[in-house]
JSON list of C-alpha atoms in Angstrom, two decimals:
[
{"chain": "A", "resi": 232, "resn": "LYS", "atom": "CA", "xyz": [13.03, -30.88, -30.14]},
{"chain": "A", "resi": 233, "resn": "LYS", "atom": "CA", "xyz": [12.49, -27.14, -30.17]},
{"chain": "A", "resi": 234, "resn": "LYS", "atom": "CA", "xyz": [8.69, -27.25, -29.93]},
{"chain": "A", "resi": 235, "resn": "LEU", "atom": "CA", "xyz": [6.62, -29.35, -27.55]},
{"chain": "A", "resi": 236, "resn": "LYS", "atom": "CA", "xyz": [2.89, -29.60, -26.96]},
{"chain": "A", "resi": 237, "resn": "ILE", "atom": "CA", "xyz": [1.62, -31.44, -23.88]},
{"chain": "A", "resi": 238, "resn": "SER", "atom": "CA", "xyz": [-2.09, -32.25, -23.86]},
{"chain": "A", "resi": 239, "resn": "GLY", "atom": "CA", "xyz": [-4.64, -34.27, -21.94]},
{"chain": "A", "resi": 240, "resn": "ARG", "atom": "CA", "xyz": [-7.67, -33.40, -19.87]},
{"chain": "A", "resi": 241, "resn": "GLU", "atom": "CA", "xyz": [-5.97, -34.91, -16.81]},
{"chain": "A", "resi": 242, "resn": "LEU", "atom": "CA", "xyz": [-2.88, -32.69, -17.09]},
{"chain": "A", "resi": 243, "resn": "VAL", "atom": "CA", "xyz": [-2.07, -31.60, -13.53]},
{"chain": "A", "resi": 244, "resn": "SER", "atom": "CA", "xyz": [1.68, -30.96, -13.65]},
{"chain": "A", "resi": 245, "resn": "VAL", "atom": "CA", "xyz": [4.62, -30.54, -15.98]},
{"chain": "A", "resi": 246, "resn": "PRO", "atom": "CA", "xyz": [6.48, -33.82, -16.57]},
{"chain": "A", "resi": 247, "resn": "THR", "atom": "CA", "xyz": [9.94, -33.46, -15.02]},
{"chain": "A", "resi": 248, "resn": "GLN", "atom": "CA", "xyz": [11.61, -34.70, -18.21]},
{"chain": "A", "resi": 249, "resn": "VAL", "atom": "CA", "xyz": [10.58, -31.46, -19.92]},
{"chain": "A", "resi": 250, "resn": "PHE", "atom": "CA", "xyz": [13.06, -29.43, -17.88]},
{"chain": "A", "resi": 251, "resn": "GLY", "atom": "CA", "xyz": [15.95, -31.37, -19.43]},
{"chain": "A", "resi": 252, "resn": "LEU", "atom": "CA", "xyz": [15.07, -30.04, -22.89]},
{"chain": "A", "resi": 253, "resn": "ASP", "atom": "CA", "xyz": [17.35, -27.03, -22.63]},
{"chain": "A", "resi": 254, "resn": "GLN", "atom": "CA", "xyz": [17.05, -26.20, -26.37]},
{"chain": "A", "resi": 255, "resn": "LEU", "atom": "CA", "xyz": [13.24, -25.99, -26.18]},
{"chain": "A", "resi": 256, "resn": "GLN", "atom": "CA", "xyz": [11.85, -22.79, -27.71]},
{"chain": "A", "resi": 257, "resn": "VAL", "atom": "CA", "xyz": [8.07, -23.34, -27.69]},
{"chain": "A", "resi": 258, "resn": "LEU", "atom": "CA", "xyz": [6.20, -25.05, -24.87]},
{"chain": "A", "resi": 259, "resn": "GLU", "atom": "CA", "xyz": [2.42, -25.40, -25.11]},
{"chain": "A", "resi": 260, "resn": "MET", "atom": "CA", "xyz": [0.29, -26.75, -22.27]},
{"chain": "A", "resi": 261, "resn": "SER", "atom": "CA", "xyz": [-3.12, -25.35, -23.26]},
{"chain": "A", "resi": 262, "resn": "PRO", "atom": "CA", "xyz": [-6.17, -27.17, -24.62]},
{"chain": "A", "resi": 263, "resn": "GLU", "atom": "CA", "xyz": [-7.42, -26.30, -28.09]},
{"chain": "A", "resi": 264, "resn": "ARG", "atom": "CA", "xyz": [-9.75, -23.29, -27.91]},
{"chain": "A", "resi": 265, "resn": "GLU", "atom": "CA", "xyz": [-12.47, -25.12, -29.77]},
{"chain": "A", "resi": 266, "resn": "SER", "atom": "CA", "xyz": [-12.45, -27.99, -27.27]},
{"chain": "A", "resi": 267, "resn": "CYS", "atom": "CA", "xyz": [-13.82, -25.96, -24.31]},
{"chain": "A", "resi": 268, "resn": "LEU", "atom": "CA", "xyz": [-11.56, -28.07, -22.09]},
{"chain": "A", "resi": 269, "resn": "ARG", "atom": "CA", "xyz": [-9.76, -26.83, -19.04]},
{"chain": "A", "resi": 270, "resn": "TYR", "atom": "CA", "xyz": [-6.66, -28.55, -17.73]},
{"chain": "A", "resi": 271, "resn": "ARG", "atom": "CA", "xyz": [-6.05, -28.81, -13.98]},
{"chain": "A", "resi": 272, "resn": "MET", "atom": "CA", "xyz": [-2.48, -27.66, -13.51]},
{"chain": "A", "resi": 273, "resn": "GLU", "atom": "CA", "xyz": [-2.28, -25.38, -10.45]},
{"chain": "A", "resi": 274, "resn": "LEU", "atom": "CA", "xyz": [1.45, -24.77, -10.31]},
{"chain": "A", "resi": 275, "resn": "LEU", "atom": "CA", "xyz": [4.07, -23.78, -12.83]},
{"chain": "A", "resi": 276, "resn": "PRO", "atom": "CA", "xyz": [7.25, -25.27, -11.27]},
{"chain": "A", "resi": 277, "resn": "LYS", "atom": "CA", "xyz": [10.22, -23.01, -10.53]},
{"chain": "A", "resi": 278, "resn": "GLU", "atom": "CA", "xyz": [12.28, -25.44, -12.64]},
{"chain": "A", "resi": 279, "resn": "ILE", "atom": "CA", "xyz": [10.82, -23.61, -15.63]},
{"chain": "A", "resi": 280, "resn": "SER", "atom": "CA", "xyz": [13.91, -21.42, -15.25]},
{"chain": "A", "resi": 281, "resn": "ARG", "atom": "CA", "xyz": [16.00, -24.21, -16.82]},
{"chain": "A", "resi": 282, "resn": "LEU", "atom": "CA", "xyz": [14.36, -23.60, -20.20]},
{"chain": "A", "resi": 283, "resn": "ARG", "atom": "CA", "xyz": [16.48, -20.55, -20.95]},
{"chain": "A", "resi": 284, "resn": "ASN", "atom": "CA", "xyz": [15.81, -20.69, -24.71]},
{"chain": "A", "resi": 285, "resn": "LEU", "atom": "CA", "xyz": [12.02, -20.50, -24.46]},
{"chain": "A", "resi": 286, "resn": "THR", "atom": "CA", "xyz": [10.51, -17.86, -26.73]},
{"chain": "A", "resi": 287, "resn": "CYS", "atom": "CA", "xyz": [6.84, -18.90, -26.38]},
{"chain": "A", "resi": 288, "resn": "LEU", "atom": "CA", "xyz": [5.07, -20.31, -23.33]},
{"chain": "A", "resi": 289, "resn": "TYR", "atom": "CA", "xyz": [1.37, -21.16, -23.62]},
{"chain": "A", "resi": 290, "resn": "VAL", "atom": "CA", "xyz": [-0.41, -22.08, -20.37]},
{"chain": "A", "resi": 291, "resn": "ASP", "atom": "CA", "xyz": [-4.00, -20.91, -21.02]},
{"chain": "A", "resi": 292, "resn": "SER", "atom": "CA", "xyz": [-7.05, -22.60, -19.53]},
{"chain": "A", "resi": 293, "resn": "ASN", "atom": "CA", "xyz": [-5.47, -24.32, -16.56]},
{"chain": "A", "resi": 294, "resn": "ASN", "atom": "CA", "xyz": [-6.00, -23.63, -12.87]},
{"chain": "A", "resi": 295, "resn": "LEU", "atom": "CA", "xyz": [-2.81, -21.70, -12.14]},
{"chain": "A", "resi": 296, "resn": "LYS", "atom": "CA", "xyz": [-2.98, -19.71, -8.89]},
{"chain": "A", "resi": 297, "resn": "THR", "atom": "CA", "xyz": [0.58, -18.36, -8.84]},
{"chain": "A", "resi": 298, "resn": "ILE", "atom": "CA", "xyz": [3.48, -17.82, -11.22]},
{"chain": "A", "resi": 299, "resn": "PRO", "atom": "CA", "xyz": [6.98, -18.48, -9.80]},
{"chain": "A", "resi": 300, "resn": "ALA", "atom": "CA", "xyz": [9.49, -15.65, -9.55]},
{"chain": "A", "resi": 301, "resn": "GLU", "atom": "CA", "xyz": [11.80, -17.77, -11.72]},
{"chain": "A", "resi": 302, "resn": "ILE", "atom": "CA", "xyz": [9.72, -16.75, -14.74]},
{"chain": "A", "resi": 303, "resn": "GLY", "atom": "CA", "xyz": [11.90, -13.65, -14.80]},
{"chain": "A", "resi": 304, "resn": "THR", "atom": "CA", "xyz": [14.95, -15.67, -15.82]},
{"chain": "A", "resi": 305, "resn": "LEU", "atom": "CA", "xyz": [13.45, -16.57, -19.22]},
{"chain": "A", "resi": 306, "resn": "SER", "atom": "CA", "xyz": [15.21, -13.71, -20.95]},
{"chain": "A", "resi": 307, "resn": "CYS", "atom": "CA", "xyz": [14.35, -14.95, -24.47]},
{"chain": "A", "resi": 308, "resn": "LEU", "atom": "CA", "xyz": [10.61, -15.11, -23.83]},
{"chain": "A", "resi": 309, "resn": "GLU", "atom": "CA", "xyz": [8.58, -13.18, -26.41]},
{"chain": "A", "resi": 310, "resn": "ARG", "atom": "CA", "xyz": [5.06, -14.53, -25.95]},
{"chain": "A", "resi": 311, "resn": "LEU", "atom": "CA", "xyz": [3.36, -15.59, -22.71]},
{"chain": "A", "resi": 312, "resn": "THR", "atom": "CA", "xyz": [-0.27, -16.67, -22.53]},
{"chain": "A", "resi": 313, "resn": "LEU", "atom": "CA", "xyz": [-1.89, -17.11, -19.10]},
{"chain": "A", "resi": 314, "resn": "SER", "atom": "CA", "xyz": [-5.56, -16.49, -19.88]},
{"chain": "A", "resi": 315, "resn": "ASN", "atom": "CA", "xyz": [-8.34, -18.47, -18.19]},
{"chain": "A", "resi": 316, "resn": "ASN", "atom": "CA", "xyz": [-6.54, -19.31, -14.97]},
{"chain": "A", "resi": 317, "resn": "SER", "atom": "CA", "xyz": [-7.00, -18.31, -11.31]},
{"chain": "A", "resi": 318, "resn": "LEU", "atom": "CA", "xyz": [-4.26, -15.71, -10.98]},
{"chain": "A", "resi": 319, "resn": "SER", "atom": "CA", "xyz": [-4.78, -12.86, -8.52]},
{"chain": "A", "resi": 320, "resn": "SER", "atom": "CA", "xyz": [-1.26, -11.43, -8.85]},
{"chain": "A", "resi": 321, "resn": "LEU", "atom": "CA", "xyz": [1.96, -11.67, -10.84]},
{"chain": "A", "resi": 322, "resn": "PRO", "atom": "CA", "xyz": [5.54, -11.76, -9.52]},
{"chain": "A", "resi": 323, "resn": "ALA", "atom": "CA", "xyz": [7.55, -8.55, -9.75]},
{"chain": "A", "resi": 324, "resn": "GLU", "atom": "CA", "xyz": [10.17, -10.51, -11.68]},
{"chain": "A", "resi": 325, "resn": "ILE", "atom": "CA", "xyz": [7.94, -10.54, -14.73]},
{"chain": "A", "resi": 326, "resn": "GLY", "atom": "CA", "xyz": [9.22, -7.02, -15.36]},
{"chain": "A", "resi": 327, "resn": "ALA", "atom": "CA", "xyz": [12.58, -8.55, -16.30]},
{"chain": "A", "resi": 328, "resn": "LEU", "atom": "CA", "xyz": [11.17, -10.07, -19.52]},
{"chain": "A", "resi": 329, "resn": "GLN", "atom": "CA", "xyz": [12.44, -7.31, -21.75]},
{"chain": "A", "resi": 330, "resn": "ARG", "atom": "CA", "xyz": [11.89, -9.26, -25.00]},
{"chain": "A", "resi": 331, "resn": "LEU", "atom": "CA", "xyz": [8.25, -9.97, -24.20]},
{"chain": "A", "resi": 332, "resn": "HIS", "atom": "CA", "xyz": [5.95, -8.42, -26.80]},
{"chain": "A", "resi": 333, "resn": "SER", "atom": "CA", "xyz": [2.70, -10.35, -26.26]},
{"chain": "A", "resi": 334, "resn": "LEU", "atom": "CA", "xyz": [1.05, -11.03, -22.88]},
{"chain": "A", "resi": 335, "resn": "HIS", "atom": "CA", "xyz": [-2.39, -12.63, -22.43]},
{"chain": "A", "resi": 336, "resn": "LEU", "atom": "CA", "xyz": [-4.00, -12.38, -18.97]},
{"chain": "A", "resi": 337, "resn": "ALA", "atom": "CA", "xyz": [-7.72, -12.43, -19.79]},
{"chain": "A", "resi": 338, "resn": "ASN", "atom": "CA", "xyz": [-10.20, -14.11, -17.45]},
{"chain": "A", "resi": 339, "resn": "ASN", "atom": "CA", "xyz": [-8.20, -14.30, -14.24]},
{"chain": "A", "resi": 340, "resn": "SER", "atom": "CA", "xyz": [-8.81, -12.67, -10.86]},
{"chain": "A", "resi": 341, "resn": "LEU", "atom": "CA", "xyz": [-6.54, -9.64, -11.13]},
{"chain": "A", "resi": 342, "resn": "THR", "atom": "CA", "xyz": [-7.78, -6.55, -9.30]},
{"chain": "A", "resi": 343, "resn": "GLU", "atom": "CA", "xyz": [-5.11, -4.18, -10.60]},
{"chain": "A", "resi": 344, "resn": "LEU", "atom": "CA", "xyz": [-2.70, -3.89, -13.48]},
{"chain": "A", "resi": 345, "resn": "PRO", "atom": "CA", "xyz": [0.57, -5.08, -11.91]},
{"chain": "A", "resi": 346, "resn": "ALA", "atom": "CA", "xyz": [3.18, -2.32, -11.88]},
{"chain": "A", "resi": 347, "resn": "PRO", "atom": "CA", "xyz": [5.97, -4.60, -13.24]},
{"chain": "A", "resi": 348, "resn": "LEU", "atom": "CA", "xyz": [4.05, -4.88, -16.52]},
{"chain": "A", "resi": 349, "resn": "CYS", "atom": "CA", "xyz": [4.79, -1.22, -17.17]},
{"chain": "A", "resi": 350, "resn": "GLN", "atom": "CA", "xyz": [8.50, -2.06, -17.30]},
{"chain": "A", "resi": 351, "resn": "LEU", "atom": "CA", "xyz": [8.02, -4.23, -20.39]},
{"chain": "A", "resi": 352, "resn": "ARG", "atom": "CA", "xyz": [9.22, -1.73, -22.97]},
{"chain": "A", "resi": 353, "resn": "SER", "atom": "CA", "xyz": [8.90, -4.18, -25.89]},
{"chain": "A", "resi": 354, "resn": "LEU", "atom": "CA", "xyz": [5.27, -5.06, -25.21]},
{"chain": "A", "resi": 355, "resn": "THR", "atom": "CA", "xyz": [2.99, -4.54, -28.21]},
{"chain": "A", "resi": 356, "resn": "PHE", "atom": "CA", "xyz": [-0.01, -6.68, -27.14]},
{"chain": "A", "resi": 357, "resn": "LEU", "atom": "CA", "xyz": [-1.62, -6.78, -23.69]},
{"chain": "A", "resi": 358, "resn": "ASP", "atom": "CA", "xyz": [-4.92, -8.48, -22.92]},
{"chain": "A", "resi": 359, "resn": "VAL", "atom": "CA", "xyz": [-6.26, -8.09, -19.37]},
{"chain": "A", "resi": 360, "resn": "SER", "atom": "CA", "xyz": [-9.95, -8.44, -20.24]},
{"chain": "A", "resi": 361, "resn": "ASP", "atom": "CA", "xyz": [-12.44, -10.07, -17.89]},
{"chain": "A", "resi": 362, "resn": "ASN", "atom": "CA", "xyz": [-10.67, -9.47, -14.59]},
{"chain": "A", "resi": 363, "resn": "LYS", "atom": "CA", "xyz": [-11.65, -7.10, -11.77]},
{"chain": "A", "resi": 364, "resn": "ILE", "atom": "CA", "xyz": [-9.22, -4.30, -12.54]},
{"chain": "A", "resi": 365, "resn": "SER", "atom": "CA", "xyz": [-10.42, -0.94, -11.22]},
{"chain": "A", "resi": 366, "resn": "THR", "atom": "CA", "xyz": [-7.39, 1.31, -11.86]},
{"chain": "A", "resi": 367, "resn": "ILE", "atom": "CA", "xyz": [-4.67, 1.74, -14.46]},
{"chain": "A", "resi": 368, "resn": "PRO", "atom": "CA", "xyz": [-1.34, 3.02, -13.07]},
{"chain": "A", "resi": 369, "resn": "PRO", "atom": "CA", "xyz": [0.08, 6.22, -14.61]},
{"chain": "A", "resi": 370, "resn": "SER", "atom": "CA", "xyz": [3.26, 4.25, -15.33]},
{"chain": "A", "resi": 371, "resn": "ILE", "atom": "CA", "xyz": [1.44, 2.65, -18.26]},
{"chain": "A", "resi": 372, "resn": "ARG", "atom": "CA", "xyz": [2.88, 5.52, -20.31]},
{"chain": "A", "resi": 373, "resn": "HIS", "atom": "CA", "xyz": [6.18, 3.61, -20.37]},
{"chain": "A", "resi": 374, "resn": "LEU", "atom": "CA", "xyz": [4.66, 1.00, -22.71]},
{"chain": "A", "resi": 375, "resn": "GLU", "atom": "CA", "xyz": [5.54, 3.22, -25.64]},
{"chain": "A", "resi": 376, "resn": "LYS", "atom": "CA", "xyz": [5.44, 0.38, -28.20]},
{"chain": "A", "resi": 377, "resn": "LEU", "atom": "CA", "xyz": [2.01, -0.89, -27.15]},
{"chain": "A", "resi": 378, "resn": "GLU", "atom": "CA", "xyz": [-0.30, -1.33, -30.13]},
{"chain": "A", "resi": 379, "resn": "THR", "atom": "CA", "xyz": [-3.12, -3.45, -28.67]},
{"chain": "A", "resi": 380, "resn": "LEU", "atom": "CA", "xyz": [-4.66, -2.99, -25.20]},
{"chain": "A", "resi": 381, "resn": "LEU", "atom": "CA", "xyz": [-7.73, -5.05, -24.31]},
{"chain": "A", "resi": 382, "resn": "LEU", "atom": "CA", "xyz": [-9.54, -3.99, -21.11]},
{"chain": "A", "resi": 383, "resn": "LEU", "atom": "CA", "xyz": [-13.06, -5.32, -21.63]},
{"chain": "A", "resi": 384, "resn": "PHE", "atom": "CA", "xyz": [-15.19, -6.54, -18.73]},
{"chain": "A", "resi": 385, "resn": "ASN", "atom": "CA", "xyz": [-13.29, -4.95, -15.87]},
{"chain": "A", "resi": 386, "resn": "SER", "atom": "CA", "xyz": [-14.26, -2.41, -13.18]},
{"chain": "A", "resi": 387, "resn": "LEU", "atom": "CA", "xyz": [-12.60, 0.73, -14.55]},
{"chain": "A", "resi": 388, "resn": "GLU", "atom": "CA", "xyz": [-14.21, 3.97, -13.43]},
{"chain": "A", "resi": 389, "resn": "SER", "atom": "CA", "xyz": [-11.63, 6.24, -15.06]},
{"chain": "A", "resi": 390, "resn": "LEU", "atom": "CA", "xyz": [-8.58, 6.25, -17.31]},
{"chain": "A", "resi": 391, "resn": "PRO", "atom": "CA", "xyz": [-5.39, 8.14, -16.43]},
{"chain": "A", "resi": 392, "resn": "GLU", "atom": "CA", "xyz": [-4.29, 10.89, -18.80]},
{"chain": "A", "resi": 393, "resn": "ASP", "atom": "CA", "xyz": [-1.14, 8.81, -19.31]},
{"chain": "A", "resi": 394, "resn": "VAL", "atom": "CA", "xyz": [-3.09, 6.40, -21.53]},
{"chain": "A", "resi": 395, "resn": "CYS", "atom": "CA", "xyz": [-3.23, 9.24, -24.06]},
{"chain": "A", "resi": 396, "resn": "LEU", "atom": "CA", "xyz": [0.57, 9.09, -24.36]},
{"chain": "A", "resi": 397, "resn": "LEU", "atom": "CA", "xyz": [0.38, 5.63, -25.95]},
{"chain": "A", "resi": 398, "resn": "ARG", "atom": "CA", "xyz": [0.54, 7.10, -29.43]},
{"chain": "A", "resi": 399, "resn": "ASN", "atom": "CA", "xyz": [1.20, 3.73, -31.10]},
{"chain": "A", "resi": 400, "resn": "LEU", "atom": "CA", "xyz": [-2.12, 2.28, -29.92]},
{"chain": "A", "resi": 401, "resn": "ARG", "atom": "CA", "xyz": [-4.13, 0.88, -32.80]},
{"chain": "A", "resi": 402, "resn": "THR", "atom": "CA", "xyz": [-6.63, -1.24, -30.88]},
{"chain": "A", "resi": 403, "resn": "LEU", "atom": "CA", "xyz": [-8.17, -0.28, -27.54]},
{"chain": "A", "resi": 404, "resn": "TRP", "atom": "CA", "xyz": [-11.15, -2.17, -26.17]},
{"chain": "A", "resi": 405, "resn": "LEU", "atom": "CA", "xyz": [-12.86, -0.54, -23.18]},
{"chain": "A", "resi": 406, "resn": "GLY", "atom": "CA", "xyz": [-16.29, -2.14, -23.36]},
{"chain": "A", "resi": 407, "resn": "ASN", "atom": "CA", "xyz": [-18.27, -3.14, -20.28]},
{"chain": "A", "resi": 408, "resn": "ASN", "atom": "CA", "xyz": [-16.52, -1.10, -17.62]},
{"chain": "A", "resi": 409, "resn": "HIS", "atom": "CA", "xyz": [-17.84, 1.76, -15.43]},
{"chain": "A", "resi": 410, "resn": "LEU", "atom": "CA", "xyz": [-16.38, 4.68, -17.38]},
{"chain": "A", "resi": 411, "resn": "GLN", "atom": "CA", "xyz": [-18.34, 7.92, -17.13]},
{"chain": "A", "resi": 412, "resn": "SER", "atom": "CA", "xyz": [-15.75, 10.09, -18.86]},
{"chain": "A", "resi": 413, "resn": "LEU", "atom": "CA", "xyz": [-12.60, 9.98, -20.97]},
{"chain": "A", "resi": 414, "resn": "PRO", "atom": "CA", "xyz": [-9.41, 12.01, -20.51]},
{"chain": "A", "resi": 415, "resn": "ALA", "atom": "CA", "xyz": [-9.41, 15.37, -22.28]},
{"chain": "A", "resi": 416, "resn": "ALA", "atom": "CA", "xyz": [-6.45, 14.28, -24.45]},
{"chain": "A", "resi": 417, "resn": "PHE", "atom": "CA", "xyz": [-8.11, 11.06, -25.58]},
{"chain": "A", "resi": 418, "resn": "GLY", "atom": "CA", "xyz": [-8.57, 12.45, -29.07]},
{"chain": "A", "resi": 419, "resn": "GLU", "atom": "CA", "xyz": [-4.79, 12.52, -29.47]},
{"chain": "A", "resi": 420, "resn": "LEU", "atom": "CA", "xyz": [-4.80, 8.76, -30.02]},
{"chain": "A", "resi": 421, "resn": "VAL", "atom": "CA", "xyz": [-5.03, 9.36, -33.74]},
{"chain": "A", "resi": 422, "resn": "ASN", "atom": "CA", "xyz": [-4.03, 5.84, -34.77]},
{"chain": "A", "resi": 423, "resn": "LEU", "atom": "CA", "xyz": [-7.32, 4.56, -33.37]},
{"chain": "A", "resi": 424, "resn": "ASP", "atom": "CA", "xyz": [-10.10, 4.68, -35.91]},
{"chain": "A", "resi": 425, "resn": "TRP", "atom": "CA", "xyz": [-12.88, 3.82, -33.46]},
{"chain": "A", "resi": 426, "resn": "GLY", "atom": "CA", "xyz": [-15.32, 5.93, -35.38]},
{"chain": "A", "resi": 427, "resn": "TYR", "atom": "CA", "xyz": [-14.80, 3.80, -38.47]},
{"chain": "A", "resi": 428, "resn": "SER", "atom": "CA", "xyz": [-13.77, 0.32, -37.34]},
{"chain": "A", "resi": 429, "resn": "TYR", "atom": "CA", "xyz": [-15.57, -1.47, -34.52]},
{"chain": "A", "resi": 430, "resn": "CYS", "atom": "CA", "xyz": [-12.55, -3.69, -34.02]},
{"chain": "A", "resi": 431, "resn": "SER", "atom": "CA", "xyz": [-10.29, -0.72, -33.28]},
{"chain": "A", "resi": 432, "resn": "CYS", "atom": "CA", "xyz": [-12.02, 0.77, -30.26]},
{"chain": "A", "resi": 433, "resn": "ASN", "atom": "CA", "xyz": [-15.33, 0.38, -28.48]},
{"chain": "A", "resi": 434, "resn": "PHE", "atom": "CA", "xyz": [-17.10, 1.82, -25.45]},
{"chain": "A", "resi": 435, "resn": "GLU", "atom": "CA", "xyz": [-20.21, -0.34, -25.30]},
{"chain": "A", "resi": 436, "resn": "GLY", "atom": "CA", "xyz": [-21.51, -1.08, -21.82]},
{"chain": "A", "resi": 437, "resn": "ASN", "atom": "CA", "xyz": [-20.12, 2.08, -20.20]},
{"chain": "A", "resi": 438, "resn": "PRO", "atom": "CA", "xyz": [-22.26, 4.91, -18.70]},
{"chain": "A", "resi": 439, "resn": "LEU", "atom": "CA", "xyz": [-20.33, 7.53, -20.70]},
{"chain": "A", "resi": 440, "resn": "GLU", "atom": "CA", "xyz": [-21.38, 11.13, -20.10]},
{"chain": "A", "resi": 441, "resn": "SER", "atom": "CA", "xyz": [-18.31, 13.10, -21.19]},
{"chain": "A", "resi": 442, "resn": "PRO", "atom": "CA", "xyz": [-18.06, 12.87, -24.10]},
{"chain": "A", "resi": 443, "resn": "PRO", "atom": "CA", "xyz": [-21.41, 11.24, -24.87]},
{"chain": "A", "resi": 444, "resn": "PRO", "atom": "CA", "xyz": [-21.39, 8.09, -27.03]},
{"chain": "A", "resi": 445, "resn": "GLU", "atom": "CA", "xyz": [-22.57, 9.95, -30.13]},
{"chain": "A", "resi": 446, "resn": "VAL", "atom": "CA", "xyz": [-19.48, 12.18, -29.96]},
{"chain": "A", "resi": 447, "resn": "CYS", "atom": "CA", "xyz": [-17.18, 9.15, -29.60]},
{"chain": "A", "resi": 448, "resn": "SER", "atom": "CA", "xyz": [-18.66, 7.66, -32.74]},
{"chain": "A", "resi": 449, "resn": "ARG", "atom": "CA", "xyz": [-17.28, 10.61, -34.73]},
{"chain": "A", "resi": 450, "resn": "GLY", "atom": "CA", "xyz": [-13.71, 9.57, -34.02]},
{"chain": "A", "resi": 451, "resn": "PRO", "atom": "CA", "xyz": [-10.74, 11.51, -32.62]},
{"chain": "A", "resi": 452, "resn": "GLU", "atom": "CA", "xyz": [-11.63, 14.80, -34.30]},
{"chain": "A", "resi": 453, "resn": "GLY", "atom": "CA", "xyz": [-15.05, 14.82, -32.67]},
{"chain": "A", "resi": 454, "resn": "ILE", "atom": "CA", "xyz": [-13.61, 14.12, -29.25]},
{"chain": "A", "resi": 455, "resn": "ARG", "atom": "CA", "xyz": [-10.97, 16.85, -29.60]},
{"chain": "A", "resi": 456, "resn": "ASP", "atom": "CA", "xyz": [-13.60, 19.37, -30.72]},
{"chain": "A", "resi": 457, "resn": "TYR", "atom": "CA", "xyz": [-15.84, 18.39, -27.82]},
{"chain": "A", "resi": 458, "resn": "PHE", "atom": "CA", "xyz": [-13.20, 19.03, -25.16]},
{"chain": "A", "resi": 459, "resn": "LEU", "atom": "CA", "xyz": [-12.04, 22.21, -26.90]},
{"chain": "A", "resi": 460, "resn": "SER", "atom": "CA", "xyz": [-15.59, 23.55, -26.77]},
{"chain": "A", "resi": 461, "resn": "LEU", "atom": "CA", "xyz": [-15.74, 22.82, -23.03]},
{"chain": "A", "resi": 462, "resn": "HIS", "atom": "CA", "xyz": [-12.46, 24.68, -22.56]},
{"chain": "A", "resi": 463, "resn": "ARG", "atom": "CA", "xyz": [-13.77, 27.73, -24.42]},
{"chain": "A", "resi": 464, "resn": "ILE", "atom": "CA", "xyz": [-16.83, 27.77, -22.16]}
]
């Protein structure tokens, strides 16, 4: 088999037989979203490293507290979903997943964006919503292929100018943080059409002062004009 789904509300560990399936490409151990279930697995065994052909690993809605360093040996991994767990950190080895293009980390207990994530040059989708992240490292500029960045419901007070270098961003969700201002170059993110499509970018739930919300609603041109006018003053 190349695809395997393990289910059951009493799921607490990965059956050892799974690690003998060395041709496995897709492993799913998450409940259906509509079910509102949460499995009870707390540990992803280091034996996961035996599944060298994995391209997709789904472990949402469990009770994972740590991810083993051996995750970094899954060189074929393209999609990793770890949302709705109890993770407070990620191993540095996750930066070795150079084929990874989609990473889901929403609703965990992260307090910062782990630096190794910024080594994932193929990443196009990153969801770290609903954590406790208060800062974004400048090294985020290395995620040059990033198209979707979801940062809702965190504790961000500011964004580094380096975010404005992510010129391929198409979707950026910043709602419900503590942002009072945006970087002066924010208007350079021209692929965002936040003035025209709610799904592209939003700032709801932030105490924005510079630029004010009504300026943001005009899109990138309005933001650029706003900061240019401040510079002229």
